[in-house]
XYZ file of C-alpha atoms in Angstrom:
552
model
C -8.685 20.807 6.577
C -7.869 17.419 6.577
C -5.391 17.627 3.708
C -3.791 20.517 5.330
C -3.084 18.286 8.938
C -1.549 15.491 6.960
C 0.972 17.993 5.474
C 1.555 19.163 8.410
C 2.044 15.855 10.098
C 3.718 13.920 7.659
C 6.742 16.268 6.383
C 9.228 18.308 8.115
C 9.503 20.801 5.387
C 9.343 24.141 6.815
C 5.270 24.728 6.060
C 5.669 28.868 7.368
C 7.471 30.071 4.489
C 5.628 28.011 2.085
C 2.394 29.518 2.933
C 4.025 32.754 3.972
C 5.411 32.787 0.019
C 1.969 31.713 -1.444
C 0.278 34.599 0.317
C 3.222 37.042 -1.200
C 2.636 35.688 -4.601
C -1.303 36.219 -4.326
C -0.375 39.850 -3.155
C 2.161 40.166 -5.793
C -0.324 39.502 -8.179
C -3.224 41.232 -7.047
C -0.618 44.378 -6.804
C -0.355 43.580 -10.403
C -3.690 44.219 -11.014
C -3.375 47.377 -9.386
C -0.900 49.213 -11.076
C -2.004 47.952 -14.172
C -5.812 49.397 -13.711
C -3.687 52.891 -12.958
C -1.429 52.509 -15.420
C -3.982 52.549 -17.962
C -5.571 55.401 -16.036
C -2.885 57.076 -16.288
C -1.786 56.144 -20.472
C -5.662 57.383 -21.002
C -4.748 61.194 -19.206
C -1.389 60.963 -20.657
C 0.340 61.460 -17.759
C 4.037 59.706 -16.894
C 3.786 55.611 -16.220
C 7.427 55.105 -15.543
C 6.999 54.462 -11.946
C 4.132 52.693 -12.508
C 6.099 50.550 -14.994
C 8.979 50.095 -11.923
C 6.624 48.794 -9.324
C 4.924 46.118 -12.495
C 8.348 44.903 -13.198
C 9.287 44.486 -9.566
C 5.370 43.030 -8.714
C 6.238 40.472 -11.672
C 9.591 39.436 -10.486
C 8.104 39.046 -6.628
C 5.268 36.852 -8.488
C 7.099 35.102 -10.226
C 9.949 33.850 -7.196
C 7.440 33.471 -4.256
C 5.035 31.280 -6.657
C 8.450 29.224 -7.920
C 9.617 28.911 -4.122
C 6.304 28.233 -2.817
C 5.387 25.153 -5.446
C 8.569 23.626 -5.124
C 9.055 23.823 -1.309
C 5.336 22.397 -1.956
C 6.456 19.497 -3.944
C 9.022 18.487 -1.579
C 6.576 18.578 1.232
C 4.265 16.431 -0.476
C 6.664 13.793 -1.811
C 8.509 13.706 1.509
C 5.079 13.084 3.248
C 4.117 10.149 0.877
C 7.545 8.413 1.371
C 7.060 8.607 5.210
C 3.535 7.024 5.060
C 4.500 4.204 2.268
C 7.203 3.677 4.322
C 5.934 3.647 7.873
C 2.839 1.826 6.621
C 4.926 -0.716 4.648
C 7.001 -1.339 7.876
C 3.864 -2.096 9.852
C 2.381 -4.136 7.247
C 5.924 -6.708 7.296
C 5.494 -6.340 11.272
C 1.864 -7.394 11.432
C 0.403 -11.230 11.624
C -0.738 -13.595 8.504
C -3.834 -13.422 9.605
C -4.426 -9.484 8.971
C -3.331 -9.754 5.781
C -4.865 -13.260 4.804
C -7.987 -11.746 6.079
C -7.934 -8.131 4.678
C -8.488 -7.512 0.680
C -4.767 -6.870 -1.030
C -6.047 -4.984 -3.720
C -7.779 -2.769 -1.579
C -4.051 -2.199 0.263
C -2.723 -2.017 -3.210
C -4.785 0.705 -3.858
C -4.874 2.594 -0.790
C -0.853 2.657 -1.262
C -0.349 3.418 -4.629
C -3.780 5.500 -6.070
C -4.486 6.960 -3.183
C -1.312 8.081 -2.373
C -0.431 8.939 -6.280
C -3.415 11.977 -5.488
C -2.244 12.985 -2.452
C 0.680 13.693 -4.451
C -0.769 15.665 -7.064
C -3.203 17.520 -5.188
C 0.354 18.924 -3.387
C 0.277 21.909 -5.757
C -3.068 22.474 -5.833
C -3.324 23.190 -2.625
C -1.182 25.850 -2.940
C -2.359 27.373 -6.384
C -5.587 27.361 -4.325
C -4.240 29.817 -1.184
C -2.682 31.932 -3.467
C -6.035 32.156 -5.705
C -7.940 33.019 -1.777
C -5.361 35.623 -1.369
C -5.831 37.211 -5.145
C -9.569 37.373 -4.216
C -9.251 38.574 -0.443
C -6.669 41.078 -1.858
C -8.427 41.836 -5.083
C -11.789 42.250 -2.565
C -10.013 44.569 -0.744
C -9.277 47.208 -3.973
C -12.462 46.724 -5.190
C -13.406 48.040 -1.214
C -11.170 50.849 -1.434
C -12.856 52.048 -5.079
C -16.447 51.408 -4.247
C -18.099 50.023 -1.155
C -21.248 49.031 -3.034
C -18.897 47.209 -5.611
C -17.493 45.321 -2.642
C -20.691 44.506 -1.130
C -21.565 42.854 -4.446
C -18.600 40.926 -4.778
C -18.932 39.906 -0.821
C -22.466 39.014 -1.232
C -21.886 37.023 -4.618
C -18.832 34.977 -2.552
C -21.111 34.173 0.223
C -24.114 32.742 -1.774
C -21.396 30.532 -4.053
C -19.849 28.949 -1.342
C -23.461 28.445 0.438
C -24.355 26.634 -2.569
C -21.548 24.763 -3.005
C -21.435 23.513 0.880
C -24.965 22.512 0.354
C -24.051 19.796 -1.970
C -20.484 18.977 -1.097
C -21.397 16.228 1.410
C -23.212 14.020 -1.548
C -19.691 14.142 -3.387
C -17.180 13.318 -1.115
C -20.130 10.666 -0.448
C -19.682 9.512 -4.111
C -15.882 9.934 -4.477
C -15.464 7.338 -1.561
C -17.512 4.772 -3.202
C -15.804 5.224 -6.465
C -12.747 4.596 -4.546
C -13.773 1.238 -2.890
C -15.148 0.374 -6.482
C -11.748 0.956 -8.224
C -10.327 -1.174 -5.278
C -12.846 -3.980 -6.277
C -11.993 -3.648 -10.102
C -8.540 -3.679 -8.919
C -9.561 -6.919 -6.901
C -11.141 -8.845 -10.115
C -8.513 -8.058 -12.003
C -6.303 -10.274 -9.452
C -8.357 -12.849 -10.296
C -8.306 -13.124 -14.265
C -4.224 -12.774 -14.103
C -3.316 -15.400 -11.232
C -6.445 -17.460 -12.155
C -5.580 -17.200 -15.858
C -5.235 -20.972 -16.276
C -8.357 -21.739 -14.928
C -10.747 -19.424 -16.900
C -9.136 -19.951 -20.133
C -9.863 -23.982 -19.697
C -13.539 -22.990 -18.352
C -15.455 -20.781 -20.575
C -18.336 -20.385 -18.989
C -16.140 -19.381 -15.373
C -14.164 -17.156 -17.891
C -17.790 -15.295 -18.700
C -19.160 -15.094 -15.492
C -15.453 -13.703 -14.023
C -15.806 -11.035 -17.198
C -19.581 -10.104 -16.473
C -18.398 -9.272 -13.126
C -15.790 -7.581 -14.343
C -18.165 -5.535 -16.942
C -20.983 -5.165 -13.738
C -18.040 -3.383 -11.241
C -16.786 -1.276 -14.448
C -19.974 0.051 -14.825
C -21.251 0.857 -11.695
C -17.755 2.439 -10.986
C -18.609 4.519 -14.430
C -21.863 5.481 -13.255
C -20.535 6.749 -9.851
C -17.444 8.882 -11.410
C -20.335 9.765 -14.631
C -22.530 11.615 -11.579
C -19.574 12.798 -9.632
C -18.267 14.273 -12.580
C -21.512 15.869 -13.453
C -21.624 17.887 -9.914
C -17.923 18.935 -10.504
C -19.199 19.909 -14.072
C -22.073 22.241 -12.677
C -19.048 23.550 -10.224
C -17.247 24.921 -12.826
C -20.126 25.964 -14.854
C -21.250 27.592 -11.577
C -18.164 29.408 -11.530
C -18.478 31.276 -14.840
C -21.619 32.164 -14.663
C -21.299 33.310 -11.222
C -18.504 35.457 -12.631
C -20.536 36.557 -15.593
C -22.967 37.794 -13.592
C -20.488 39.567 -11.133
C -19.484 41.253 -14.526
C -23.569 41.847 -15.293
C -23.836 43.434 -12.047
C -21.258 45.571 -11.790
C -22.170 47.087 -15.440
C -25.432 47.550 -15.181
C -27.138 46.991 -11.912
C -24.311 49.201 -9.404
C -24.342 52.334 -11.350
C -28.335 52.276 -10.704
C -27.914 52.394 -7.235
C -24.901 54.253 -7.043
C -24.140 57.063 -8.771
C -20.062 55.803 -10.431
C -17.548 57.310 -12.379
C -16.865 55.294 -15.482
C -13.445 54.950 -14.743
C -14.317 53.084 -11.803
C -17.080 50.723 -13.164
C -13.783 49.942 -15.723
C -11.473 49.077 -12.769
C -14.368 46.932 -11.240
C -14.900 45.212 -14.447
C -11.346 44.127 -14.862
C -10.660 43.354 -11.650
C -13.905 40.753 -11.670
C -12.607 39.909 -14.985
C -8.914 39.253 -13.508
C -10.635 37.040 -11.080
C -12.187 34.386 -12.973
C -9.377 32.690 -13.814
C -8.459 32.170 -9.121
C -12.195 31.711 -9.229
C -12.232 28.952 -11.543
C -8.600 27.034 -9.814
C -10.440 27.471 -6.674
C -13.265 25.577 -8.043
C -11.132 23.358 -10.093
C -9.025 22.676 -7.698
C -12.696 20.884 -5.086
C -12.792 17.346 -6.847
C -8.810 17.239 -6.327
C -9.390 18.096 -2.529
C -12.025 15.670 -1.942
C -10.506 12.964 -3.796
C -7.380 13.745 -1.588
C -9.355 13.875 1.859
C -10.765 10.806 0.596
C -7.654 9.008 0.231
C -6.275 10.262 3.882
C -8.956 8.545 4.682
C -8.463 5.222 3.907
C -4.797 5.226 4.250
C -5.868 6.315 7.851
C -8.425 3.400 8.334
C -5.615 1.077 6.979
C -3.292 2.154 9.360
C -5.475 2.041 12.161
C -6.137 -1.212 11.465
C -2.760 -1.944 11.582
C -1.947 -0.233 14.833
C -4.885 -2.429 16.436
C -3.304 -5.666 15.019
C 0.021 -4.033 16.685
C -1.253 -2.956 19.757
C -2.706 -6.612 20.573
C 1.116 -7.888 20.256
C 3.342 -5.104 21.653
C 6.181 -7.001 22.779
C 7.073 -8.318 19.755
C 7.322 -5.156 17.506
C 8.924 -3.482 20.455
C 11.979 -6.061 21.040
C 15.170 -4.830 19.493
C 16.817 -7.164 16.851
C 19.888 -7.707 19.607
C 17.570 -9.474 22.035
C 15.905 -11.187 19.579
C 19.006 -12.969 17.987
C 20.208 -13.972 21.911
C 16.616 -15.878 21.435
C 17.751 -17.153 18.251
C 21.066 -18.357 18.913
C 19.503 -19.994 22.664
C 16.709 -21.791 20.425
C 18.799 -22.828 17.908
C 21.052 -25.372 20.027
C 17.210 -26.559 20.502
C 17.173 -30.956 20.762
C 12.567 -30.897 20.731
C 9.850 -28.748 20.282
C 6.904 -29.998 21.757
C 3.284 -29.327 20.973
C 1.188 -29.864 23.814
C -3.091 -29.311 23.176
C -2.800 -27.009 20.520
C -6.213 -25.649 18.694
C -6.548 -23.690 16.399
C -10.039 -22.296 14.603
C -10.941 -20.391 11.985
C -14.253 -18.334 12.024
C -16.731 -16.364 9.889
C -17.427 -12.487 10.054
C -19.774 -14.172 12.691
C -17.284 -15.269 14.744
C -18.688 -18.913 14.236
C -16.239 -21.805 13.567
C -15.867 -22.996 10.194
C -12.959 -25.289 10.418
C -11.137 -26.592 13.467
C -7.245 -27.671 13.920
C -6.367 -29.816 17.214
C -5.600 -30.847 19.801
C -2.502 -31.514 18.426
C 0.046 -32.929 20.992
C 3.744 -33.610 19.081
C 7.894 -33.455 19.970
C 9.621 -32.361 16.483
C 13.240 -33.889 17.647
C 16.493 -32.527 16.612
C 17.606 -33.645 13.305
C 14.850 -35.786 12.726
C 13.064 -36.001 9.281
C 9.520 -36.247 9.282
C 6.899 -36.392 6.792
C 3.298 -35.060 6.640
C 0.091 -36.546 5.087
C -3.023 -35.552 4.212
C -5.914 -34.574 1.603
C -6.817 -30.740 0.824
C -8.275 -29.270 3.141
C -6.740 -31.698 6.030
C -5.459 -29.053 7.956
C -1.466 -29.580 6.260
C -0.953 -26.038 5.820
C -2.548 -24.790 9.137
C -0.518 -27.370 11.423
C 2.223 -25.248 9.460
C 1.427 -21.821 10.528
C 0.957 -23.100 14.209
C 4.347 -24.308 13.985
C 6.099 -21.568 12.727
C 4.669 -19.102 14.363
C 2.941 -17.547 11.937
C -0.654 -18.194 13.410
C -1.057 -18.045 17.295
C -2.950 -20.941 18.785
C -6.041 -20.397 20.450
C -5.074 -22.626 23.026
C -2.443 -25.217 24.311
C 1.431 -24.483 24.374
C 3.967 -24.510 22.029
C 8.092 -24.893 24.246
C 11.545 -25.497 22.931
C 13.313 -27.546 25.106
C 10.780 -26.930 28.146
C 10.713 -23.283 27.630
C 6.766 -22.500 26.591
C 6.530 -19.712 24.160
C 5.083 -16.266 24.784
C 4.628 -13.220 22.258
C 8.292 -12.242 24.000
C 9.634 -14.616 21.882
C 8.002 -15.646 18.714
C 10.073 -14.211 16.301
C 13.068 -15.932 17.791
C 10.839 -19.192 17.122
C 9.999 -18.020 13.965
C 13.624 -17.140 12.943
C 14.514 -21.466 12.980
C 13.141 -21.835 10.117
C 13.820 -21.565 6.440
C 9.960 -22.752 4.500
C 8.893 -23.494 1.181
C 4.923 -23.054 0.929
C 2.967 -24.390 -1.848
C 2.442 -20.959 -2.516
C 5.561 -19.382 -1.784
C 7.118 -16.243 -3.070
C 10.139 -16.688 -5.117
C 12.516 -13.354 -4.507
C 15.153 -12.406 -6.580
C 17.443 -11.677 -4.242
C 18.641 -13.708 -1.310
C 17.018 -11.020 0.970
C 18.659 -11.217 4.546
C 22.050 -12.716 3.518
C 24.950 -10.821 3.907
C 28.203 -12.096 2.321
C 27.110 -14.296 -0.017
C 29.326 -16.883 -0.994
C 28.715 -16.407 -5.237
C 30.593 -19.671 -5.300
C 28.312 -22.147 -3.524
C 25.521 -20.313 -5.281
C 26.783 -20.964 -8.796
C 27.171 -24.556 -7.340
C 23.941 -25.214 -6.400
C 22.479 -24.062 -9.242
C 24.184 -26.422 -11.320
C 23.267 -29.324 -8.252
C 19.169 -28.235 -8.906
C 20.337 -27.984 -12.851
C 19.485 -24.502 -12.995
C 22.232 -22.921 -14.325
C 21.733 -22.833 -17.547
C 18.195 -21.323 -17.196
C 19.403 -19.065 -14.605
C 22.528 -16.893 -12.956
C 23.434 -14.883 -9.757
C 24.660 -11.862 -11.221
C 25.088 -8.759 -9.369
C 23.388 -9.497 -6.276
C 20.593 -11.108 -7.738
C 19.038 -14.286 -9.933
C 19.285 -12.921 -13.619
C 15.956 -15.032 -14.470
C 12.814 -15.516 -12.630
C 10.567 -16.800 -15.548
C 10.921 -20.923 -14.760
C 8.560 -23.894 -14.470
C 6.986 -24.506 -10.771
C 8.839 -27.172 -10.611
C 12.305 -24.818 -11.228
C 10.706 -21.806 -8.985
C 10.868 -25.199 -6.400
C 14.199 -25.774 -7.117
C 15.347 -22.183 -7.039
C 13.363 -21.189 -3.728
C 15.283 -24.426 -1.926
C 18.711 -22.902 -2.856
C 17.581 -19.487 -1.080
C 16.192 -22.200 1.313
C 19.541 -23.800 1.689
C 21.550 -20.375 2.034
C 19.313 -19.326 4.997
C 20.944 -22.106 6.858
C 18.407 -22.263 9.059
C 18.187 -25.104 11.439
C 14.788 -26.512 10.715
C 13.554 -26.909 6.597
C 9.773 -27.113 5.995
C 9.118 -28.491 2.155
C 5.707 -28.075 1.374
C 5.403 -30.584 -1.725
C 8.379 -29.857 -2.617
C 9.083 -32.817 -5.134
C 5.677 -32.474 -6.162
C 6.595 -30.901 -10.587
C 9.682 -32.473 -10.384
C 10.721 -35.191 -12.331
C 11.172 -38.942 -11.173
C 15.253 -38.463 -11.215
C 14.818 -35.261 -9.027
C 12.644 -36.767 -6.608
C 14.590 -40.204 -6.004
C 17.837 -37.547 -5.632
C 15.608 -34.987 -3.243
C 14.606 -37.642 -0.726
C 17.402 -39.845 -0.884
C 20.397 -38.150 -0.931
C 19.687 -33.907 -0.088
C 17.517 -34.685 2.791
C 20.060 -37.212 4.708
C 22.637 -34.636 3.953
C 21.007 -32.044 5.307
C 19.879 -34.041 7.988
C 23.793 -34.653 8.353
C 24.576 -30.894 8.308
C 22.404 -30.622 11.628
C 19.212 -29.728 10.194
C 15.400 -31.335 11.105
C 13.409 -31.144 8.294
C 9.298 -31.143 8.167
C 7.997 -31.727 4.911
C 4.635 -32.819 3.258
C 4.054 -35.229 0.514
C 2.204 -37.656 -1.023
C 5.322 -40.031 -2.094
C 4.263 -43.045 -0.677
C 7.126 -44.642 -2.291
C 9.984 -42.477 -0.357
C 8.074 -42.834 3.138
C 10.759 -44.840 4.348
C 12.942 -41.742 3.693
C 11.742 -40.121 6.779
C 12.090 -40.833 10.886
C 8.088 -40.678 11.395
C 5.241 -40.001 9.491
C 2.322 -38.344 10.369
C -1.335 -38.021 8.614
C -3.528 -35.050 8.576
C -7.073 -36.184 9.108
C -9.843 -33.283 9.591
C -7.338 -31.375 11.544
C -5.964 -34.547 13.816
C -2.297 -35.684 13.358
C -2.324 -39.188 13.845
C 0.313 -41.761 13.157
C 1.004 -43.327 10.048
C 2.676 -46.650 9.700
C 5.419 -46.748 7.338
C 5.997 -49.389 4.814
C 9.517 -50.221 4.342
C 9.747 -50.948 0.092
């Protein structure tokens, strides 16, 4: 069973005496039965129950502390083995490229990492509410065996034809479960889109209506799909007790046809049938919770799979240890160019055809140089980025720091030079990374980037995240500035700031930072601060090419 392996695979809870103590509690329970079936024998004949009453008390006691050790050994296994894979699958996620996640659907990973793992977690004791329910049945088989073979023949034959049934259809389910999955993940997915494209459908009515039909359309084909699933679990159950009831029929009125039976024995038959419907029904109960489980193994599989692939394809740099990688960093840092030389870059379809091309780009970035970047939407800006950074590998041409040509050996130590403000960047609320902060020079920027009375470092950590873009700007370029990276990369930067910011951004922090050693990159569209910078360059259908500069 798939659930079963990932248990097994994921958690190093001791998984013997867990099952070892479910299978005691079923036979504590089924012993239960036992004595009490003689000790009402025995009440009925007047005879003495007290050792009878000594072996319920003790059966109870076993039942009650193999079923308690068993379910929460259980619970630690299964929370231990959903920490490992949120973990582990987390830590491959930071490791992988841009483009896997740019390319792969977040909600989807969203899902996968939180729903999916949220029923793994319950299904935990289920799992073992179900063995001990098999082992009340096998157990409870076994008496009925020892008081009538025809009784256990029944009982034997009924089993067999239920779980014939039930196999027959149990491939259309887990069928159904994993499409109600991917349609939760889609819900999930247009959700995104009404909360970070609020803005735009509450100015657009008519895109506001079309986003909610689609939202409507997904909610009810996901409510179809869970309606019909939910149906077949429904006829399960309903299965179950009647399957039971006529076990019960059976036994009452059919066996003593055949077989000539003391009534005392049809009575211990009867209860023990009746003792099972309640492990009958958990077994039964306890299907859509396995299926949605196996479901969910699943996809986390597929997802990290996919993630190994992405892995695989770069080995060396997951596999370097952080001490060889900051020798990289501190050898690239003392850097005086990096030089572009025939870089492309394309992106493509599910095809594989080209829809936009970057390059051949051929540029030196000098040391301490500041150099702006032009260009409409859609130019190429943010893509020239990537390829710079690191984060997207070019498909062909080379990319060397001082004459040494880049390999996947030593990206990240490329990467690590610089400290980058997107246009959509992520504003943390911590200074992740920095050790020893100085709370001083902190407090002191914030009242440079007149923040400080919107916003403190307290404890570790910026007290208030809720700002204007153009203060999120101003915040991320303090975490920007702590980094002290040697290379900056503003991404419109200025851009939401007022006039007063902007004259103090380009003409007095960048030639300070430029003094501090730094080289900064930054796009813009201030036409009026060009002279600001060393060089700049315009983005033109994915072709830098010179642009003069105006001195004003």
């Amino acid at each position: 069973m798939l659930l079963l392996d990932f248990f097994k695979k994921e958690s190093d809870v001791p998984k013997g005496p867990i099952i070892f103590m479910g299978i005691l509690s079923g036979i504590a329970n089924s012993i239960v039965l036992g004595v009490i079936n003689q000790g009402a024998q025995k009440v009925s004949n007047n005879e003495e129950v007290t050792q009878l009453a000594f072996i319920f008390l003790i059966s109870v006691a076993l039942f009650i502390y193999t079923r308690k050790y068993s379910l929460s050994q259980a619970t630690i296994m299964v929370e231990q083995a959903i920490r490992r894979v949120r973990v582990r699958i987390t830590d491959k996620i930071r490791r992988t490229e841009l483009t896997f996640v740019e390319k792969n659907d977040r909600a989807q990973i969203y899902t996968y990492l939180t729903q999916d793992t949220n029923l793994i977690s319950q299904s935990g004791l289920t799992v073992i509410s179900a063995i001990q329910s098999v082992v009340v049945i096998i157990f409870c088989s076994i008496y009925v065996a020892i008081l009538s073979p025809v009784g256990f023949l029944i009982i034997a034959v009924g089993f067999t034809v239920a779980a014939l049934l039930y196999l027959s259809h149990s491939k259309a389910i887990s069928k159904e479960i994993h499409l109600s999955i991917t349609k939760e993940a889609e819900f999930f997915g247009i959700l995104n889109h009404v909360l970070d494209g609020f803005k735009e459908i509450r100015i657009n009515r008519r895109k506001s209506d079309d986003v909610f039909h689609y939202v409507e359309k997904i909610s009810v084909e996901t409510e179809q799909i869970k309606i019909s699933t939910g149906l077949k679990f429904v006829t399960d159950i309903m299965f179950s007790r009647v399957f039971s009831n006529s076990l019960l029929g059976i036994v009452v009125f059919v066996m003593p046809l055949f077989s000539p039976t003391h009534a005392t024995i049809v009575i211990k038959i009867t209860a023990t049938v009746l003792f099972l419907i309640s492990p009958i029904e958990a077994i039964v109960g306890a299907i859509p919770m396995f299926a949605r489980a196996t479901a969910s193994i699943e996809n986390i599989t597929k997802l990290e799979a996919s993630l190994d692939e992405v892995l695989q394809q770069n080995p060396h740099s997951s596999q370097m240890d952080d001490r060889t990688i900051e020798e990289n960093v501190a050898e690239f840092a003392r850097f005086q160019r990096i030089q572009f030389e025939q870089i492309n870059f394309q992106y493509t379809d599910k095809t594989g055809m080209a829809t936009f091309r970057v390059g051949p780009i051929d540029l030196t970035v000098e040391r301490e140089e500041i150099l702006f970047i032009v260009g409409g939407n859609g130019s190429g800006k943010s893509t020239f980025l990537k390829l710079l950074t690191g984060l997207y590998y070019p498909l062909s041409g080379s990319i060397s720091i001082d004459g040494e040509e880049l390999d996947r050996t030593n990206y990240q130590a490329h990467r690590e030079l610089f400290s980058i403000i997107f246009t959509d960047f992520h504003l943390f609320d911590r200074l992740y990374g920095l050790q020893n902060v100085d709370d001083k020079r902190v407090k002191s920027l914030l009242q440079m980037m007149e923040l400080d009375k919107k916003t403190k470092y307290l404890n570790g950590q910026f007290s208030q995240l809720d700002l204007s873009t153009g203060q999120k700007k101003r915040l991320a370029f303090i975490a920007a500035v702590m980094e002290d990276k040697p290379i900056y990369i503003f991404d419109e930067l200025a851009a939401d700031q007022d006039p007063q910011f902007r004259k103090h951004f380009y003409e007095e922090i960048l030639p300070d930072l430029r003094r501090q050693g730094k080289t900064i990159i930054a796009v813009t569209h201030d036409d009026s601060y060009f002279h600001c910078a060393d060089r700049v360059l315009k983005m033109e259908l994915g072709q830098l090419k010179p642009y003069p500069i105006v001195n004003g």
